[in-house]
């Protein structure tokens, strides 16, 4: 059972689409992903080594940029699937398995990234609706972190 209301979903989907409406959205996604992940690693230093394989030491490089795009695309997919609870559920279940398989990843890291996302989205969206985003992200991130 997904926790945010239909109205929350509509607001979040609309506001999210405003962000990536332009051409070259993958460049913007990479930049946004880089911002939130480097902030996460700065605020919780133990996180940094979890991203060694994707070369977080070179945040502008190919491996880390590709990782940033994977994360943002997964978020994008989740937000777009909120209209289809069954598909969303299996997508999030798969993401939960992928994170469960990564030793060292903790629920607390997801709490922190949720905070970082809220701060970041607030800065880039004029009409950021905090309550709607909070309840939708609670459902999405909570499910991804549910097997940790
Ligand atoms: C890998 C999504 C948050 C740690 C991944 C992958 C995706 C993803 C799609 C690639 C999965 C694969 O190919 O195996 C997300 C989303 C997040 C999120 C949508 C929520 C915003 C986090 C957080 C952590 C984390 C908070 C905590 C440290 C990792 C690690 C990997 C990974 C360690 C493997 C990196 C590698 O390839 O070596 N994530 N993630 N993720 N994620 Fe997340």
JSON list of C-alpha atoms and ligand atoms in Angstrom, two decimals:
[
{"chain": "A", "resi": 1, "resn": "UNK", "atom": "CA", "xyz": [0.00, 0.00, 0.00]},
{"chain": "A", "resi": 2, "resn": "UNK", "atom": "CA", "xyz": [1.49, 3.28, -1.14]},
{"chain": "A", "resi": 3, "resn": "UNK", "atom": "CA", "xyz": [1.22, 6.18, 1.25]},
{"chain": "A", "resi": 4, "resn": "UNK", "atom": "CA", "xyz": [0.78, 9.41, -0.69]},
{"chain": "A", "resi": 5, "resn": "UNK", "atom": "CA", "xyz": [-2.61, 10.57, -1.93]},
{"chain": "A", "resi": 6, "resn": "UNK", "atom": "CA", "xyz": [-3.64, 10.95, -5.57]},
{"chain": "A", "resi": 7, "resn": "UNK", "atom": "CA", "xyz": [-3.41, 14.71, -5.13]},
{"chain": "A", "resi": 8, "resn": "UNK", "atom": "CA", "xyz": [0.14, 14.46, -3.74]},
{"chain": "A", "resi": 9, "resn": "UNK", "atom": "CA", "xyz": [1.09, 12.25, -6.67]},
{"chain": "A", "resi": 10, "resn": "UNK", "atom": "CA", "xyz": [-0.28, 14.71, -9.20]},
{"chain": "A", "resi": 11, "resn": "UNK", "atom": "CA", "xyz": [1.54, 17.63, -7.64]},
{"chain": "A", "resi": 12, "resn": "UNK", "atom": "CA", "xyz": [4.84, 15.76, -7.41]},
{"chain": "A", "resi": 13, "resn": "UNK", "atom": "CA", "xyz": [4.63, 14.43, -10.97]},
{"chain": "A", "resi": 14, "resn": "UNK", "atom": "CA", "xyz": [3.80, 17.86, -12.33]},
{"chain": "A", "resi": 15, "resn": "UNK", "atom": "CA", "xyz": [6.58, 19.61, -10.40]},
{"chain": "A", "resi": 16, "resn": "UNK", "atom": "CA", "xyz": [9.09, 16.88, -11.31]},
{"chain": "A", "resi": 17, "resn": "UNK", "atom": "CA", "xyz": [8.28, 17.17, -15.02]},
{"chain": "A", "resi": 18, "resn": "UNK", "atom": "CA", "xyz": [8.85, 20.93, -14.90]},
{"chain": "A", "resi": 19, "resn": "UNK", "atom": "CA", "xyz": [12.44, 20.22, -13.84]},
{"chain": "A", "resi": 20, "resn": "UNK", "atom": "CA", "xyz": [13.35, 17.95, -16.75]},
{"chain": "A", "resi": 21, "resn": "UNK", "atom": "CA", "xyz": [11.17, 19.39, -19.47]},
{"chain": "A", "resi": 22, "resn": "UNK", "atom": "CA", "xyz": [14.03, 20.90, -21.41]},
{"chain": "A", "resi": 23, "resn": "UNK", "atom": "CA", "xyz": [16.38, 19.31, -23.88]},
{"chain": "A", "resi": 24, "resn": "UNK", "atom": "CA", "xyz": [19.51, 17.58, -22.63]},
{"chain": "A", "resi": 25, "resn": "UNK", "atom": "CA", "xyz": [17.78, 16.54, -19.43]},
{"chain": "A", "resi": 26, "resn": "UNK", "atom": "CA", "xyz": [20.43, 13.88, -18.82]},
{"chain": "A", "resi": 27, "resn": "UNK", "atom": "CA", "xyz": [23.06, 16.57, -18.27]},
{"chain": "A", "resi": 28, "resn": "UNK", "atom": "CA", "xyz": [20.84, 18.25, -15.69]},
{"chain": "A", "resi": 29, "resn": "UNK", "atom": "CA", "xyz": [20.13, 14.89, -14.07]},
{"chain": "A", "resi": 30, "resn": "UNK", "atom": "CA", "xyz": [23.83, 14.08, -13.80]},
{"chain": "A", "resi": 31, "resn": "UNK", "atom": "CA", "xyz": [24.56, 17.48, -12.26]},
{"chain": "A", "resi": 32, "resn": "UNK", "atom": "CA", "xyz": [21.71, 17.14, -9.77]},
{"chain": "A", "resi": 33, "resn": "UNK", "atom": "CA", "xyz": [22.74, 13.57, -8.88]},
{"chain": "A", "resi": 34, "resn": "UNK", "atom": "CA", "xyz": [26.34, 14.67, -8.39]},
{"chain": "A", "resi": 35, "resn": "UNK", "atom": "CA", "xyz": [25.19, 17.44, -6.09]},
{"chain": "A", "resi": 36, "resn": "UNK", "atom": "CA", "xyz": [23.08, 15.23, -3.84]},
{"chain": "A", "resi": 37, "resn": "UNK", "atom": "CA", "xyz": [25.53, 12.31, -3.70]},
{"chain": "A", "resi": 38, "resn": "UNK", "atom": "CA", "xyz": [28.59, 14.44, -2.95]},
{"chain": "A", "resi": 39, "resn": "UNK", "atom": "CA", "xyz": [26.56, 16.21, -0.26]},
{"chain": "A", "resi": 40, "resn": "UNK", "atom": "CA", "xyz": [25.56, 12.84, 1.20]},
{"chain": "A", "resi": 41, "resn": "UNK", "atom": "CA", "xyz": [29.20, 11.70, 1.28]},
{"chain": "A", "resi": 42, "resn": "UNK", "atom": "CA", "xyz": [30.24, 14.97, 2.90]},
{"chain": "A", "resi": 43, "resn": "UNK", "atom": "CA", "xyz": [27.57, 14.83, 5.60]},
{"chain": "A", "resi": 44, "resn": "UNK", "atom": "CA", "xyz": [28.03, 11.10, 6.30]},
{"chain": "A", "resi": 45, "resn": "UNK", "atom": "CA", "xyz": [31.73, 10.39, 5.62]},
{"chain": "A", "resi": 46, "resn": "UNK", "atom": "CA", "xyz": [31.34, 6.59, 5.89]},
{"chain": "A", "resi": 47, "resn": "UNK", "atom": "CA", "xyz": [29.26, 6.73, 2.68]},
{"chain": "A", "resi": 48, "resn": "UNK", "atom": "CA", "xyz": [32.17, 7.77, 0.50]},
{"chain": "A", "resi": 49, "resn": "UNK", "atom": "CA", "xyz": [33.90, 4.39, 0.34]},
{"chain": "A", "resi": 50, "resn": "UNK", "atom": "CA", "xyz": [30.63, 2.75, -0.71]},
{"chain": "A", "resi": 51, "resn": "UNK", "atom": "CA", "xyz": [31.00, 4.62, -4.00]},
{"chain": "A", "resi": 52, "resn": "UNK", "atom": "CA", "xyz": [34.64, 3.69, -4.64]},
{"chain": "A", "resi": 53, "resn": "UNK", "atom": "CA", "xyz": [33.74, 1.39, -7.52]},
{"chain": "A", "resi": 54, "resn": "UNK", "atom": "CA", "xyz": [31.97, 4.22, -9.28]},
{"chain": "A", "resi": 55, "resn": "UNK", "atom": "CA", "xyz": [35.00, 6.45, -8.61]},
{"chain": "A", "resi": 56, "resn": "UNK", "atom": "CA", "xyz": [33.52, 9.11, -6.35]},
{"chain": "A", "resi": 57, "resn": "UNK", "atom": "CA", "xyz": [37.03, 10.58, -6.10]},
{"chain": "A", "resi": 58, "resn": "UNK", "atom": "CA", "xyz": [36.51, 11.89, -9.62]},
{"chain": "A", "resi": 59, "resn": "UNK", "atom": "CA", "xyz": [32.97, 13.19, -9.39]},
{"chain": "A", "resi": 60, "resn": "UNK", "atom": "CA", "xyz": [33.15, 14.81, -12.83]},
{"chain": "A", "resi": 61, "resn": "UNK", "atom": "CA", "xyz": [34.42, 11.62, -14.46]},
{"chain": "A", "resi": 62, "resn": "UNK", "atom": "CA", "xyz": [32.56, 9.03, -16.54]},
{"chain": "A", "resi": 63, "resn": "UNK", "atom": "CA", "xyz": [31.93, 6.29, -13.94]},
{"chain": "A", "resi": 64, "resn": "UNK", "atom": "CA", "xyz": [30.51, 8.65, -11.33]},
{"chain": "A", "resi": 65, "resn": "UNK", "atom": "CA", "xyz": [28.50, 10.62, -13.89]},
{"chain": "A", "resi": 66, "resn": "UNK", "atom": "CA", "xyz": [26.97, 7.36, -15.13]},
{"chain": "A", "resi": 67, "resn": "UNK", "atom": "CA", "xyz": [26.13, 6.41, -11.55]},
{"chain": "A", "resi": 68, "resn": "UNK", "atom": "CA", "xyz": [24.47, 9.79, -10.97]},
{"chain": "A", "resi": 69, "resn": "UNK", "atom": "CA", "xyz": [22.34, 9.25, -14.05]},
{"chain": "A", "resi": 70, "resn": "UNK", "atom": "CA", "xyz": [21.34, 5.73, -12.91]},
{"chain": "A", "resi": 71, "resn": "UNK", "atom": "CA", "xyz": [20.12, 7.11, -9.59]},
{"chain": "A", "resi": 72, "resn": "UNK", "atom": "CA", "xyz": [18.23, 10.01, -11.14]},
{"chain": "A", "resi": 73, "resn": "UNK", "atom": "CA", "xyz": [16.70, 7.74, -13.77]},
{"chain": "A", "resi": 74, "resn": "UNK", "atom": "CA", "xyz": [15.55, 5.36, -11.03]},
{"chain": "A", "resi": 75, "resn": "UNK", "atom": "CA", "xyz": [13.96, 8.27, -9.18]},
{"chain": "A", "resi": 76, "resn": "UNK", "atom": "CA", "xyz": [12.41, 9.47, -12.42]},
{"chain": "A", "resi": 77, "resn": "UNK", "atom": "CA", "xyz": [11.00, 6.01, -13.11]},
{"chain": "A", "resi": 78, "resn": "UNK", "atom": "CA", "xyz": [9.58, 5.75, -9.59]},
{"chain": "A", "resi": 79, "resn": "UNK", "atom": "CA", "xyz": [7.87, 9.11, -9.75]},
{"chain": "A", "resi": 80, "resn": "UNK", "atom": "CA", "xyz": [6.43, 8.35, -13.17]},
{"chain": "A", "resi": 81, "resn": "UNK", "atom": "CA", "xyz": [5.18, 4.95, -12.00]},
{"chain": "A", "resi": 82, "resn": "UNK", "atom": "CA", "xyz": [3.19, 6.38, -9.10]},
{"chain": "A", "resi": 83, "resn": "UNK", "atom": "CA", "xyz": [0.09, 6.04, -11.31]},
{"chain": "A", "resi": 84, "resn": "UNK", "atom": "CA", "xyz": [0.70, 2.31, -11.57]},
{"chain": "A", "resi": 85, "resn": "UNK", "atom": "CA", "xyz": [1.03, 0.96, -8.02]},
{"chain": "A", "resi": 86, "resn": "UNK", "atom": "CA", "xyz": [1.73, -2.60, -9.10]},
{"chain": "A", "resi": 87, "resn": "UNK", "atom": "CA", "xyz": [4.60, -1.66, -11.42]},
{"chain": "A", "resi": 88, "resn": "UNK", "atom": "CA", "xyz": [5.91, 0.85, -8.89]},
{"chain": "A", "resi": 89, "resn": "UNK", "atom": "CA", "xyz": [5.89, -1.78, -6.21]},
{"chain": "A", "resi": 90, "resn": "UNK", "atom": "CA", "xyz": [7.96, -4.21, -8.24]},
{"chain": "A", "resi": 91, "resn": "UNK", "atom": "CA", "xyz": [10.37, -1.49, -9.37]},
{"chain": "A", "resi": 92, "resn": "UNK", "atom": "CA", "xyz": [10.92, -0.44, -5.74]},
{"chain": "A", "resi": 93, "resn": "UNK", "atom": "CA", "xyz": [11.21, -4.03, -4.61]},
{"chain": "A", "resi": 94, "resn": "UNK", "atom": "CA", "xyz": [13.98, -4.54, -7.15]},
{"chain": "A", "resi": 95, "resn": "UNK", "atom": "CA", "xyz": [15.76, -1.39, -5.98]},
{"chain": "A", "resi": 96, "resn": "UNK", "atom": "CA", "xyz": [15.40, -2.61, -2.40]},
{"chain": "A", "resi": 97, "resn": "UNK", "atom": "CA", "xyz": [17.12, -5.88, -3.36]},
{"chain": "A", "resi": 98, "resn": "UNK", "atom": "CA", "xyz": [19.91, -4.00, -5.15]},
{"chain": "A", "resi": 99, "resn": "UNK", "atom": "CA", "xyz": [20.60, -1.92, -2.03]},
{"chain": "A", "resi": 100, "resn": "UNK", "atom": "CA", "xyz": [20.23, -4.86, 0.34]},
{"chain": "A", "resi": 101, "resn": "UNK", "atom": "CA", "xyz": [23.05, -6.51, -1.63]},
{"chain": "A", "resi": 102, "resn": "UNK", "atom": "CA", "xyz": [25.40, -3.60, -0.90]},
{"chain": "A", "resi": 103, "resn": "UNK", "atom": "CA", "xyz": [27.00, -4.06, 2.53]},
{"chain": "A", "resi": 104, "resn": "UNK", "atom": "CA", "xyz": [27.37, -0.82, 4.46]},
{"chain": "A", "resi": 105, "resn": "UNK", "atom": "CA", "xyz": [24.29, 0.89, 3.02]},
{"chain": "A", "resi": 106, "resn": "UNK", "atom": "CA", "xyz": [22.03, 1.94, 5.90]},
{"chain": "A", "resi": 107, "resn": "UNK", "atom": "CA", "xyz": [18.53, 3.28, 6.46]},
{"chain": "A", "resi": 108, "resn": "UNK", "atom": "CA", "xyz": [20.12, 6.40, 8.00]},
{"chain": "A", "resi": 109, "resn": "UNK", "atom": "CA", "xyz": [21.74, 7.13, 4.63]},
{"chain": "A", "resi": 110, "resn": "UNK", "atom": "CA", "xyz": [18.32, 7.19, 3.01]},
{"chain": "A", "resi": 111, "resn": "UNK", "atom": "CA", "xyz": [17.00, 9.50, 5.72]},
{"chain": "A", "resi": 112, "resn": "UNK", "atom": "CA", "xyz": [19.83, 11.90, 4.98]},
{"chain": "A", "resi": 113, "resn": "UNK", "atom": "CA", "xyz": [19.39, 11.75, 1.21]},
{"chain": "A", "resi": 114, "resn": "UNK", "atom": "CA", "xyz": [15.68, 12.49, 1.68]},
{"chain": "A", "resi": 115, "resn": "UNK", "atom": "CA", "xyz": [16.64, 15.66, 3.59]},
{"chain": "A", "resi": 116, "resn": "UNK", "atom": "CA", "xyz": [19.14, 16.62, 0.91]},
{"chain": "A", "resi": 117, "resn": "UNK", "atom": "CA", "xyz": [16.57, 16.07, -1.83]},
{"chain": "A", "resi": 118, "resn": "UNK", "atom": "CA", "xyz": [14.03, 18.23, -0.02]},
{"chain": "A", "resi": 119, "resn": "UNK", "atom": "CA", "xyz": [16.51, 21.06, 0.38]},
{"chain": "A", "resi": 120, "resn": "UNK", "atom": "CA", "xyz": [17.64, 20.80, -3.23]},
{"chain": "A", "resi": 121, "resn": "UNK", "atom": "CA", "xyz": [14.15, 20.62, -4.72]},
{"chain": "A", "resi": 122, "resn": "UNK", "atom": "CA", "xyz": [13.03, 23.53, -2.59]},
{"chain": "A", "resi": 123, "resn": "UNK", "atom": "CA", "xyz": [15.79, 25.60, -4.15]},
{"chain": "A", "resi": 124, "resn": "UNK", "atom": "CA", "xyz": [15.00, 24.74, -7.76]},
{"chain": "A", "resi": 125, "resn": "UNK", "atom": "CA", "xyz": [11.18, 24.66, -7.66]},
{"chain": "A", "resi": 126, "resn": "UNK", "atom": "CA", "xyz": [9.30, 27.94, -7.24]},
{"chain": "A", "resi": 127, "resn": "UNK", "atom": "CA", "xyz": [6.12, 26.29, -6.02]},
{"chain": "A", "resi": 128, "resn": "UNK", "atom": "CA", "xyz": [7.69, 23.38, -4.11]},
{"chain": "A", "resi": 129, "resn": "UNK", "atom": "CA", "xyz": [4.92, 21.65, -2.19]},
{"chain": "A", "resi": 130, "resn": "UNK", "atom": "CA", "xyz": [6.75, 20.27, 0.84]},
{"chain": "A", "resi": 131, "resn": "UNK", "atom": "CA", "xyz": [3.93, 18.12, 2.21]},
{"chain": "A", "resi": 132, "resn": "UNK", "atom": "CA", "xyz": [3.26, 16.34, -1.08]},
{"chain": "A", "resi": 133, "resn": "UNK", "atom": "CA", "xyz": [6.93, 15.66, -1.74]},
{"chain": "A", "resi": 134, "resn": "UNK", "atom": "CA", "xyz": [7.49, 14.47, 1.80]},
{"chain": "A", "resi": 135, "resn": "UNK", "atom": "CA", "xyz": [4.70, 11.96, 1.68]},
{"chain": "A", "resi": 136, "resn": "UNK", "atom": "CA", "xyz": [5.61, 10.63, -1.78]},
{"chain": "A", "resi": 137, "resn": "UNK", "atom": "CA", "xyz": [9.33, 10.37, -0.99]},
{"chain": "A", "resi": 138, "resn": "UNK", "atom": "CA", "xyz": [8.52, 8.70, 2.28]},
{"chain": "A", "resi": 139, "resn": "UNK", "atom": "CA", "xyz": [6.82, 5.95, 0.30]},
{"chain": "A", "resi": 140, "resn": "UNK", "atom": "CA", "xyz": [9.48, 5.68, -2.42]},
{"chain": "A", "resi": 141, "resn": "UNK", "atom": "CA", "xyz": [12.64, 5.95, -0.32]},
{"chain": "A", "resi": 142, "resn": "UNK", "atom": "CA", "xyz": [11.12, 3.99, 2.54]},
{"chain": "A", "resi": 143, "resn": "UNK", "atom": "CA", "xyz": [10.46, 1.08, 0.22]},
{"chain": "A", "resi": 144, "resn": "UNK", "atom": "CA", "xyz": [13.95, 1.17, -1.35]},
{"chain": "A", "resi": 145, "resn": "UNK", "atom": "CA", "xyz": [15.45, 1.12, 2.15]},
{"chain": "A", "resi": 146, "resn": "UNK", "atom": "CA", "xyz": [13.00, -1.46, 3.50]},
{"chain": "A", "resi": 147, "resn": "UNK", "atom": "CA", "xyz": [15.38, -4.43, 3.26]},
{"chain": "A", "resi": 148, "resn": "UNK", "atom": "CA", "xyz": [18.33, -2.73, 4.96]},
{"chain": "B", "resi": 1, "resn": "LIG", "atom": "C1", "xyz": [23.48, 1.61, -6.73]},
{"chain": "B", "resi": 1, "resn": "LIG", "atom": "C2", "xyz": [19.28, 4.04, -7.06]},
{"chain": "B", "resi": 1, "resn": "LIG", "atom": "C3", "xyz": [20.08, 5.98, -2.70]},
{"chain": "B", "resi": 1, "resn": "LIG", "atom": "C4", "xyz": [24.07, 3.32, -2.24]},
{"chain": "B", "resi": 1, "resn": "LIG", "atom": "C5", "xyz": [22.28, 2.12, -7.19]},
{"chain": "B", "resi": 1, "resn": "LIG", "atom": "C6", "xyz": [21.71, 1.84, -8.48]},
{"chain": "B", "resi": 1, "resn": "LIG", "atom": "C7", "xyz": [20.55, 2.51, -8.58]},
{"chain": "B", "resi": 1, "resn": "LIG", "atom": "C8", "xyz": [20.36, 3.23, -7.35]},
{"chain": "B", "resi": 1, "resn": "LIG", "atom": "C9", "xyz": [19.58, 2.51, -9.75]},
{"chain": "B", "resi": 1, "resn": "LIG", "atom": "C10", "xyz": [22.33, 0.91, -9.52]},
{"chain": "B", "resi": 1, "resn": "LIG", "atom": "C11", "xyz": [21.89, -0.48, -9.15]},
{"chain": "B", "resi": 1, "resn": "LIG", "atom": "C12", "xyz": [22.70, -1.54, -9.85]},
{"chain": "B", "resi": 1, "resn": "LIG", "atom": "O1", "xyz": [22.93, -1.42, -11.05]},
{"chain": "B", "resi": 1, "resn": "LIG", "atom": "O2", "xyz": [23.10, -2.51, -9.16]},
{"chain": "B", "resi": 1, "resn": "LIG", "atom": "C13", "xyz": [19.14, 4.78, -5.90]},
{"chain": "B", "resi": 1, "resn": "LIG", "atom": "C14", "xyz": [18.04, 5.67, -5.62]},
{"chain": "B", "resi": 1, "resn": "LIG", "atom": "C15", "xyz": [18.28, 6.21, -4.41]},
{"chain": "B", "resi": 1, "resn": "LIG", "atom": "C16", "xyz": [19.52, 5.67, -3.90]},
{"chain": "B", "resi": 1, "resn": "LIG", "atom": "C17", "xyz": [16.86, 5.94, -6.53]},
{"chain": "B", "resi": 1, "resn": "LIG", "atom": "C18", "xyz": [17.43, 7.23, -3.67]},
{"chain": "B", "resi": 1, "resn": "LIG", "atom": "C19", "xyz": [17.54, 8.50, -3.89]},
{"chain": "B", "resi": 1, "resn": "LIG", "atom": "C20", "xyz": [21.21, 5.40, -2.18]},
{"chain": "B", "resi": 1, "resn": "LIG", "atom": "C21", "xyz": [21.75, 5.70, -0.87]},
{"chain": "B", "resi": 1, "resn": "LIG", "atom": "C22", "xyz": [22.86, 4.96, -0.74]},
{"chain": "B", "resi": 1, "resn": "LIG", "atom": "C23", "xyz": [23.04, 4.19, -1.96]},
{"chain": "B", "resi": 1, "resn": "LIG", "atom": "C24", "xyz": [21.15, 6.67, 0.16]},
{"chain": "B", "resi": 1, "resn": "LIG", "atom": "C25", "xyz": [23.73, 4.96, 0.50]},
{"chain": "B", "resi": 1, "resn": "LIG", "atom": "C26", "xyz": [25.02, 4.97, 0.46]},
{"chain": "B", "resi": 1, "resn": "LIG", "atom": "C27", "xyz": [24.27, 2.66, -3.42]},
{"chain": "B", "resi": 1, "resn": "LIG", "atom": "C28", "xyz": [25.46, 1.86, -3.73]},
{"chain": "B", "resi": 1, "resn": "LIG", "atom": "C29", "xyz": [25.30, 1.40, -5.03]},
{"chain": "B", "resi": 1, "resn": "LIG", "atom": "C30", "xyz": [24.00, 1.89, -5.50]},
{"chain": "B", "resi": 1, "resn": "LIG", "atom": "C31", "xyz": [26.64, 1.62, -2.80]},
{"chain": "B", "resi": 1, "resn": "LIG", "atom": "C32", "xyz": [26.30, 0.56, -5.84]},
{"chain": "B", "resi": 1, "resn": "LIG", "atom": "C33", "xyz": [27.29, 1.46, -6.52]},
{"chain": "B", "resi": 1, "resn": "LIG", "atom": "C34", "xyz": [28.22, 0.65, -7.42]},
{"chain": "B", "resi": 1, "resn": "LIG", "atom": "O3", "xyz": [27.83, 0.35, -8.56]},
{"chain": "B", "resi": 1, "resn": "LIG", "atom": "O4", "xyz": [29.30, 0.29, -6.97]},
{"chain": "B", "resi": 1, "resn": "LIG", "atom": "N1", "xyz": [21.44, 2.97, -6.52]},
{"chain": "B", "resi": 1, "resn": "LIG", "atom": "N2", "xyz": [20.01, 4.79, -4.83]},
{"chain": "B", "resi": 1, "resn": "LIG", "atom": "N3", "xyz": [22.01, 4.48, -2.81]},
{"chain": "B", "resi": 1, "resn": "LIG", "atom": "N4", "xyz": [23.43, 2.65, -4.50]},
{"chain": "B", "resi": 1, "resn": "LIG", "atom": "FE1", "xyz": [21.70, 3.66, -4.64]}
]
